[in-house]
Amino acid sequence: MSDKQQDNPDDDEDWMQYSNAGFGQTDYSLWDEGEAQVEAKPSKVSDLANEIDADDDMEDDQLSTHVEEIPRAPSPAGHKHLVRIGTCDHCLGRVGGKKMFDQSIEQAGIAIRTSILRGDSHLEKIREDNPLCPFCENLYQESELLADIIFDSLHPYELKRVQLGARFPKDQMESEEEIRKRFGAGGSDALKTGLVAEIAKNLNQRLEGVKIVNDKPQIVALIDVLTLTVELDIRSVYIYGRYQKLERGIPQTRWPCRACKGRGCSRCNETGLQYLKSVQDLIGNPLIERFGAVEHSFHGMGREDIDVRCMGSGRPFVIEMKSPKTRTIDLVQAMVDINQAAQGSVIITSMRESNRSEVVRIKETPAEKSYAIRFKLLPLSEEEFAVLCAPVDLTHVDVQERGKGKRNKRRKNRRGDRKDDHTKPLPSVIETETVAASEEELLAMKKGELVELATSLELSKTGTKAVLIERIMQAGPPAPTYFELPTNEIIREVVSKLAGVKLAQRTPERVAHRRADLIRRRVVYETSDVVIDIDEDGEREVEFTLRCESGTYVKETVHGDGGRTQPSISSLIKAKCDVIWLDVADIHAD
Ligand SMILES: [Zn+2]
Ligand SMILES: [Zn+2]
């Protein structure tokens, strides 16, 4: 408005004088956004002006033609106008701009009405003539009822903190806003805020030990003023703990039956589950009854494969109880009962109350883990060895590593890490030089080399170069040559030297369908506890513990994954390593 004032000083001159004369003592600005709204919607305002004219023959001429000239509350003329259009006591107190600290809005409204009626007693019956308050459409009359409805809906729930909200029809909000900004005192509460405060006041008298809050509510009660119904948003209860999984074949989270997707079919014995037991259900099902919750969801700090056990101090998790009726239970007793019911397949410890933000922490903490792994030693051929050591295409190194801060920035600039490099697919088959040489290669060799090659292939080494080449070519590819199995000393040495090694791990084929095909760099921090046994077939089995960076593919670190993980125990000891089992030995977090 001040812009307009400057643009058209002449047009506004009279209006300026009028306003300066009439409102010298008030502390609000005439030039606020309320005025702009009136101008933006002239038709509504003139409708209102017509109503005013019809209702009131006492008013001076100005009002009948220039509706803008009705002053806003808290000027006495503004108050009078509010009374005249049928404003209820609550809204009069809310938008009248005269509420004192120790007054309710209703009391403030009654005080304003009383003072207006003193001068204009003919307005005494105005609420009978205009029974619908133009601001709240008489919703304030329902505020006790609304409080009742909320109180009843909260009854089944244990709670300490509730937040209230209200849902209004949009057009009601808009029209209230428009007349409030036109006639109400500047800074008056909006209808929604005001009504919610009134409901809160009524509710407060009934609720014992429950705070009405504006943040961290346990329940949000949203009242729909049109239907007079309440919608409750019941916030989850979160419980922290750690679990050990001592039995293989149990998934961490509930896994719906593949055939029926959880509906229940003959394949899953009508359970809807692919695996009868899961860590989530073993912990969550006993808790759901105690909390009177609807369902649970499980947030683990990482996860282990279904056939991997989880030992040591266990994996941190937060389990979420959705829509709980009870929020406080005896967690120690619950823990004992859960462990008893799980019959040793899962053991939980350290259970305590948690919260939503801990879920984020649990999810985002890249947990460093120790693993125990056992494998069988088998002979490795030279060709297989060549595959295990074939050059790795490092243009696909994963640069989106989490939580690396500064280091990440530097990595971004590293050669070969450019984004466009990632569009080139990695070769699906790792190629190595064939041990059998081609004719061209043989022709390029010196006679001495050919003699050596013929000897190594157990062929006669006599004759000219051409004869030797022909003999070698006819012999075809050599029978695979196997490396001698390493001694126990070599195995121990290689395993101990793996500590500190940075592995290059291309996404294993077994997970390639759900992970980008990239090469990840992961560090092995520590290796220990090497045990070498001989099994009933006389073959050697090796078991050891390793601690490595989050996201390391551990089985692959041992068997080499056909050259996708380098280096590997297999390539370093030149023996095939058949993994028998893998356990999470411990999780180094919290
Ligand atoms: Zn009202
Ligand atoms: Zn099924």
mmCIF file with all atom_site columns, N, CA and C in Angstrom, residues 316-356:
data_model
loop_
_atom_site.group_PDB
_atom_site.id
_atom_site.type_symbol
_atom_site.label_atom_id
_atom_site.label_alt_id
_atom_site.label_comp_id
_atom_site.label_asym_id
_atom_site.label_entity_id
_atom_site.label_seq_id
_atom_site.pdbx_PDB_ins_code
_atom_site.Cartn_x
_atom_site.Cartn_y
_atom_site.Cartn_z
_atom_site.occupancy
_atom_site.B_iso_or_equiv
_atom_site.pdbx_formal_charge
_atom_site.auth_seq_id
_atom_site.auth_comp_id
_atom_site.auth_asym_id
_atom_site.auth_atom_id
_atom_site.pdbx_PDB_model_num
ATOM 1   N N  . PRO A 1 316 ? 23.324 -54.078 16.777 1.00 0.00 ? 316 PRO A N  1
ATOM 2   C CA . PRO A 1 316 ? 22.362 -53.080 17.258 1.00 0.00 ? 316 PRO A CA 1
ATOM 3   C C  . PRO A 1 316 ? 21.147 -52.976 16.335 1.00 0.00 ? 316 PRO A C  1
ATOM 4   N N  . PHE A 1 317 ? 20.000 -52.774 16.930 1.00 0.00 ? 317 PHE A N  1
ATOM 5   C CA . PHE A 1 317 ? 18.771 -52.598 16.152 1.00 0.00 ? 317 PHE A CA 1
ATOM 6   C C  . PHE A 1 317 ? 17.827 -51.677 16.903 1.00 0.00 ? 317 PHE A C  1
ATOM 7   N N  . VAL A 1 318 ? 16.875 -51.128 16.178 1.00 0.00 ? 318 VAL A N  1
ATOM 8   C CA . VAL A 1 318 ? 15.747 -50.435 16.797 1.00 0.00 ? 318 VAL A CA 1
ATOM 9   C C  . VAL A 1 318 ? 14.497 -51.053 16.212 1.00 0.00 ? 318 VAL A C  1
ATOM 10  N N  . ILE A 1 319 ? 13.601 -51.509 17.092 1.00 0.00 ? 319 ILE A N  1
ATOM 11  C CA . ILE A 1 319 ? 12.337 -52.038 16.596 1.00 0.00 ? 319 ILE A CA 1
ATOM 12  C C  . ILE A 1 319 ? 11.242 -51.024 16.892 1.00 0.00 ? 319 ILE A C  1
ATOM 13  N N  . GLU A 1 320 ? 10.395 -50.835 15.906 1.00 0.00 ? 320 GLU A N  1
ATOM 14  C CA . GLU A 1 320 ? 9.371  -49.796 15.977 1.00 0.00 ? 320 GLU A CA 1
ATOM 15  C C  . GLU A 1 320 ? 8.011  -50.440 16.187 1.00 0.00 ? 320 GLU A C  1
ATOM 16  N N  . MET A 1 321 ? 7.312  -49.998 17.233 1.00 0.00 ? 321 MET A N  1
ATOM 17  C CA . MET A 1 321 ? 5.957  -50.484 17.497 1.00 0.00 ? 321 MET A CA 1
ATOM 18  C C  . MET A 1 321 ? 4.981  -49.434 16.977 1.00 0.00 ? 321 MET A C  1
ATOM 19  N N  . LYS A 1 322 ? 4.168  -49.823 16.002 1.00 0.00 ? 322 LYS A N  1
ATOM 20  C CA . LYS A 1 322 ? 3.288  -48.844 15.374 1.00 0.00 ? 322 LYS A CA 1
ATOM 21  C C  . LYS A 1 322 ? 1.920  -48.798 16.049 1.00 0.00 ? 322 LYS A C  1
ATOM 22  N N  . SER A 1 323 ? 1.402  -47.584 16.217 1.00 0.00 ? 323 SER A N  1
ATOM 23  C CA . SER A 1 323 ? 0.105  -47.333 16.856 1.00 0.00 ? 323 SER A CA 1
ATOM 24  C C  . SER A 1 323 ? -0.044 -48.066 18.193 1.00 0.00 ? 323 SER A C  1
ATOM 25  N N  . PRO A 1 324 ? 0.857  -47.856 19.130 1.00 0.00 ? 324 PRO A N  1
ATOM 26  C CA . PRO A 1 324 ? 0.772  -48.575 20.394 1.00 0.00 ? 324 PRO A CA 1
ATOM 27  C C  . PRO A 1 324 ? -0.293 -47.984 21.317 1.00 0.00 ? 324 PRO A C  1
ATOM 28  N N  . LYS A 1 325 ? -0.949 -48.865 22.082 1.00 0.00 ? 325 LYS A N  1
ATOM 29  C CA . LYS A 1 325 ? -1.898 -48.390 23.103 1.00 0.00 ? 325 LYS A CA 1
ATOM 30  C C  . LYS A 1 325 ? -1.138 -48.102 24.386 1.00 0.00 ? 325 LYS A C  1
ATOM 31  N N  . THR A 1 326 ? -0.081 -48.904 24.622 1.00 0.00 ? 326 THR A N  1
ATOM 32  C CA . THR A 1 326 ? 0.739  -48.735 25.818 1.00 0.00 ? 326 THR A CA 1
ATOM 33  C C  . THR A 1 326 ? 2.098  -48.222 25.375 1.00 0.00 ? 326 THR A C  1
ATOM 34  N N  . ARG A 1 327 ? 2.668  -47.322 26.154 1.00 0.00 ? 327 ARG A N  1
ATOM 35  C CA . ARG A 1 327 ? 3.971  -46.773 25.769 1.00 0.00 ? 327 ARG A CA 1
ATOM 36  C C  . ARG A 1 327 ? 5.078  -47.162 26.737 1.00 0.00 ? 327 ARG A C  1
ATOM 37  N N  . THR A 1 328 ? 4.699  -47.688 27.891 1.00 0.00 ? 328 THR A N  1
ATOM 38  C CA . THR A 1 328 ? 5.728  -48.073 28.862 1.00 0.00 ? 328 THR A CA 1
ATOM 39  C C  . THR A 1 328 ? 5.482  -49.516 29.274 1.00 0.00 ? 328 THR A C  1
ATOM 40  N N  . ILE A 1 329 ? 6.495  -50.339 29.099 1.00 0.00 ? 329 ILE A N  1
ATOM 41  C CA . ILE A 1 329 ? 6.378  -51.725 29.552 1.00 0.00 ? 329 ILE A CA 1
ATOM 42  C C  . ILE A 1 329 ? 7.649  -52.076 30.322 1.00 0.00 ? 329 ILE A C  1
ATOM 43  N N  . ASP A 1 330 ? 7.630  -53.204 30.991 1.00 0.00 ? 330 ASP A N  1
ATOM 44  C CA . ASP A 1 330 ? 8.819  -53.678 31.697 1.00 0.00 ? 330 ASP A CA 1
ATOM 45  C C  . ASP A 1 330 ? 9.749  -54.315 30.652 1.00 0.00 ? 330 ASP A C  1
ATOM 46  N N  . LEU A 1 331 ? 10.736 -53.541 30.221 1.00 0.00 ? 331 LEU A N  1
ATOM 47  C CA . LEU A 1 331 ? 11.591 -54.000 29.123 1.00 0.00 ? 331 LEU A CA 1
ATOM 48  C C  . LEU A 1 331 ? 12.480 -55.176 29.532 1.00 0.00 ? 331 LEU A C  1
ATOM 49  N N  . VAL A 1 332 ? 12.895 -55.177 30.791 1.00 0.00 ? 332 VAL A N  1
ATOM 50  C CA . VAL A 1 332 ? 13.767 -56.271 31.247 1.00 0.00 ? 332 VAL A CA 1
ATOM 51  C C  . VAL A 1 332 ? 13.008 -57.593 31.187 1.00 0.00 ? 332 VAL A C  1
ATOM 52  N N  . GLN A 1 333 ? 11.768 -57.565 31.682 1.00 0.00 ? 333 GLN A N  1
ATOM 53  C CA . GLN A 1 333 ? 10.950 -58.775 31.665 1.00 0.00 ? 333 GLN A CA 1
ATOM 54  C C  . GLN A 1 333 ? 10.658 -59.194 30.219 1.00 0.00 ? 333 GLN A C  1
ATOM 55  N N  . ALA A 1 334 ? 10.379 -58.201 29.380 1.00 0.00 ? 334 ALA A N  1
ATOM 56  C CA . ALA A 1 334 ? 10.085 -58.492 27.972 1.00 0.00 ? 334 ALA A CA 1
ATOM 57  C C  . ALA A 1 334 ? 11.275 -59.186 27.315 1.00 0.00 ? 334 ALA A C  1
ATOM 58  N N  . MET A 1 335 ? 12.480 -58.717 27.656 1.00 0.00 ? 335 MET A N  1
ATOM 59  C CA . MET A 1 335 ? 13.694 -59.277 27.083 1.00 0.00 ? 335 MET A CA 1
ATOM 60  C C  . MET A 1 335 ? 13.862 -60.746 27.499 1.00 0.00 ? 335 MET A C  1
ATOM 61  N N  . VAL A 1 336 ? 13.618 -60.997 28.772 1.00 0.00 ? 336 VAL A N  1
ATOM 62  C CA . VAL A 1 336 ? 13.716 -62.369 29.279 1.00 0.00 ? 336 VAL A CA 1
ATOM 63  C C  . VAL A 1 336 ? 12.734 -63.268 28.529 1.00 0.00 ? 336 VAL A C  1
ATOM 64  N N  . ASP A 1 337 ? 11.515 -62.781 28.355 1.00 0.00 ? 337 ASP A N  1
ATOM 65  C CA . ASP A 1 337 ? 10.481 -63.585 27.703 1.00 0.00 ? 337 ASP A CA 1
ATOM 66  C C  . ASP A 1 337 ? 10.798 -63.824 26.217 1.00 0.00 ? 337 ASP A C  1
ATOM 67  N N  . ILE A 1 338 ? 11.312 -62.786 25.575 1.00 0.00 ? 338 ILE A N  1
ATOM 68  C CA . ILE A 1 338 ? 11.671 -62.936 24.157 1.00 0.00 ? 338 ILE A CA 1
ATOM 69  C C  . ILE A 1 338 ? 12.761 -63.996 24.005 1.00 0.00 ? 338 ILE A C  1
ATOM 70  N N  . ASN A 1 339 ? 13.781 -63.914 24.844 1.00 0.00 ? 339 ASN A N  1
ATOM 71  C CA . ASN A 1 339 ? 14.889 -64.860 24.748 1.00 0.00 ? 339 ASN A CA 1
ATOM 72  C C  . ASN A 1 339 ? 14.429 -66.286 25.029 1.00 0.00 ? 339 ASN A C  1
ATOM 73  N N  . GLN A 1 340 ? 13.504 -66.422 25.974 1.00 0.00 ? 340 GLN A N  1
ATOM 74  C CA . GLN A 1 340 ? 12.993 -67.743 26.306 1.00 0.00 ? 340 GLN A CA 1
ATOM 75  C C  . GLN A 1 340 ? 12.219 -68.335 25.123 1.00 0.00 ? 340 GLN A C  1
ATOM 76  N N  . ALA A 1 341 ? 11.365 -67.497 24.528 1.00 0.00 ? 341 ALA A N  1
ATOM 77  C CA . ALA A 1 341 ? 10.536 -67.968 23.419 1.00 0.00 ? 341 ALA A CA 1
ATOM 78  C C  . ALA A 1 341 ? 11.380 -68.290 22.185 1.00 0.00 ? 341 ALA A C  1
ATOM 79  N N  . ALA A 1 342 ? 12.491 -67.599 22.012 1.00 0.00 ? 342 ALA A N  1
ATOM 80  C CA . ALA A 1 342 ? 13.327 -67.812 20.821 1.00 0.00 ? 342 ALA A CA 1
ATOM 81  C C  . ALA A 1 342 ? 14.164 -69.082 20.934 1.00 0.00 ? 342 ALA A C  1
ATOM 82  N N  . GLN A 1 343 ? 14.205 -69.678 22.101 1.00 0.00 ? 343 GLN A N  1
ATOM 83  C CA . GLN A 1 343 ? 14.869 -70.971 22.334 1.00 0.00 ? 343 GLN A CA 1
ATOM 84  C C  . GLN A 1 343 ? 16.300 -71.015 21.813 1.00 0.00 ? 343 GLN A C  1
ATOM 85  N N  . GLY A 1 344 ? 17.006 -69.926 22.011 1.00 0.00 ? 344 GLY A N  1
ATOM 86  C CA . GLY A 1 344 ? 18.424 -69.937 21.669 1.00 0.00 ? 344 GLY A CA 1
ATOM 87  C C  . GLY A 1 344 ? 18.761 -69.595 20.233 1.00 0.00 ? 344 GLY A C  1
ATOM 88  N N  . SER A 1 345 ? 17.759 -69.468 19.365 1.00 0.00 ? 345 SER A N  1
ATOM 89  C CA . SER A 1 345 ? 18.110 -69.116 17.984 1.00 0.00 ? 345 SER A CA 1
ATOM 90  C C  . SER A 1 345 ? 18.490 -67.636 17.893 1.00 0.00 ? 345 SER A C  1
ATOM 91  N N  . VAL A 1 346 ? 17.886 -66.838 18.742 1.00 0.00 ? 346 VAL A N  1
ATOM 92  C CA . VAL A 1 346 ? 18.220 -65.418 18.826 1.00 0.00 ? 346 VAL A CA 1
ATOM 93  C C  . VAL A 1 346 ? 18.288 -65.032 20.293 1.00 0.00 ? 346 VAL A C  1
ATOM 94  N N  . ILE A 1 347 ? 19.292 -64.236 20.648 1.00 0.00 ? 347 ILE A N  1
ATOM 95  C CA . ILE A 1 347 ? 19.389 -63.733 22.025 1.00 0.00 ? 347 ILE A CA 1
ATOM 96  C C  . ILE A 1 347 ? 19.500 -62.220 21.963 1.00 0.00 ? 347 ILE A C  1
ATOM 97  N N  . ILE A 1 348 ? 18.642 -61.528 22.695 1.00 0.00 ? 348 ILE A N  1
ATOM 98  C CA . ILE A 1 348 ? 18.759 -60.071 22.690 1.00 0.00 ? 348 ILE A CA 1
ATOM 99  C C  . ILE A 1 348 ? 19.251 -59.555 24.036 1.00 0.00 ? 348 ILE A C  1
ATOM 100 N N  . THR A 1 349 ? 19.986 -58.440 23.956 1.00 0.00 ? 349 THR A N  1
ATOM 101 C CA . THR A 1 349 ? 20.545 -57.803 25.152 1.00 0.00 ? 349 THR A CA 1
ATOM 102 C C  . THR A 1 349 ? 20.362 -56.289 25.025 1.00 0.00 ? 349 THR A C  1
ATOM 103 N N  . SER A 1 350 ? 20.676 -55.588 26.109 1.00 0.00 ? 350 SER A N  1
ATOM 104 C CA . SER A 1 350 ? 20.759 -54.106 26.119 1.00 0.00 ? 350 SER A CA 1
ATOM 105 C C  . SER A 1 350 ? 19.473 -53.412 25.697 1.00 0.00 ? 350 SER A C  1
ATOM 106 N N  . MET A 1 351 ? 18.317 -54.024 25.936 1.00 0.00 ? 351 MET A N  1
ATOM 107 C CA . MET A 1 351 ? 17.096 -53.376 25.485 1.00 0.00 ? 351 MET A CA 1
ATOM 108 C C  . MET A 1 351 ? 16.799 -52.129 26.320 1.00 0.00 ? 351 MET A C  1
ATOM 109 N N  . ARG A 1 352 ? 16.442 -51.047 25.628 1.00 0.00 ? 352 ARG A N  1
ATOM 110 C CA . ARG A 1 352 ? 16.088 -49.790 26.300 1.00 0.00 ? 352 ARG A CA 1
ATOM 111 C C  . ARG A 1 352 ? 15.184 -48.984 25.374 1.00 0.00 ? 352 ARG A C  1
ATOM 112 N N  . GLU A 1 353 ? 14.609 -47.899 25.951 1.00 0.00 ? 353 GLU A N  1
ATOM 113 C CA . GLU A 1 353 ? 13.778 -47.018 25.121 1.00 0.00 ? 353 GLU A CA 1
ATOM 114 C C  . GLU A 1 353 ? 14.642 -46.309 24.098 1.00 0.00 ? 353 GLU A C  1
ATOM 115 N N  . SER A 1 354 ? 14.051 -46.016 22.966 1.00 0.00 ? 354 SER A N  1
ATOM 116 C CA . SER A 1 354 ? 14.788 -45.338 21.910 1.00 0.00 ? 354 SER A CA 1
ATOM 117 C C  . SER A 1 354 ? 13.877 -44.289 21.291 1.00 0.00 ? 354 SER A C  1
ATOM 118 N N  . ASN A 1 355 ? 14.262 -43.767 20.154 1.00 0.00 ? 355 ASN A N  1
ATOM 119 C CA . ASN A 1 355 ? 13.441 -42.761 19.483 1.00 0.00 ? 355 ASN A CA 1
ATOM 120 C C  . ASN A 1 355 ? 13.699 -42.790 17.988 1.00 0.00 ? 355 ASN A C  1
ATOM 121 N N  . ARG A 1 356 ? 12.941 -41.988 17.300 1.00 0.00 ? 356 ARG A N  1
ATOM 122 C CA . ARG A 1 356 ? 12.999 -41.976 15.848 1.00 0.00 ? 356 ARG A CA 1
ATOM 123 C C  . ARG A 1 356 ? 14.370 -41.583 15.308 1.00 0.00 ? 356 ARG A C  1
#
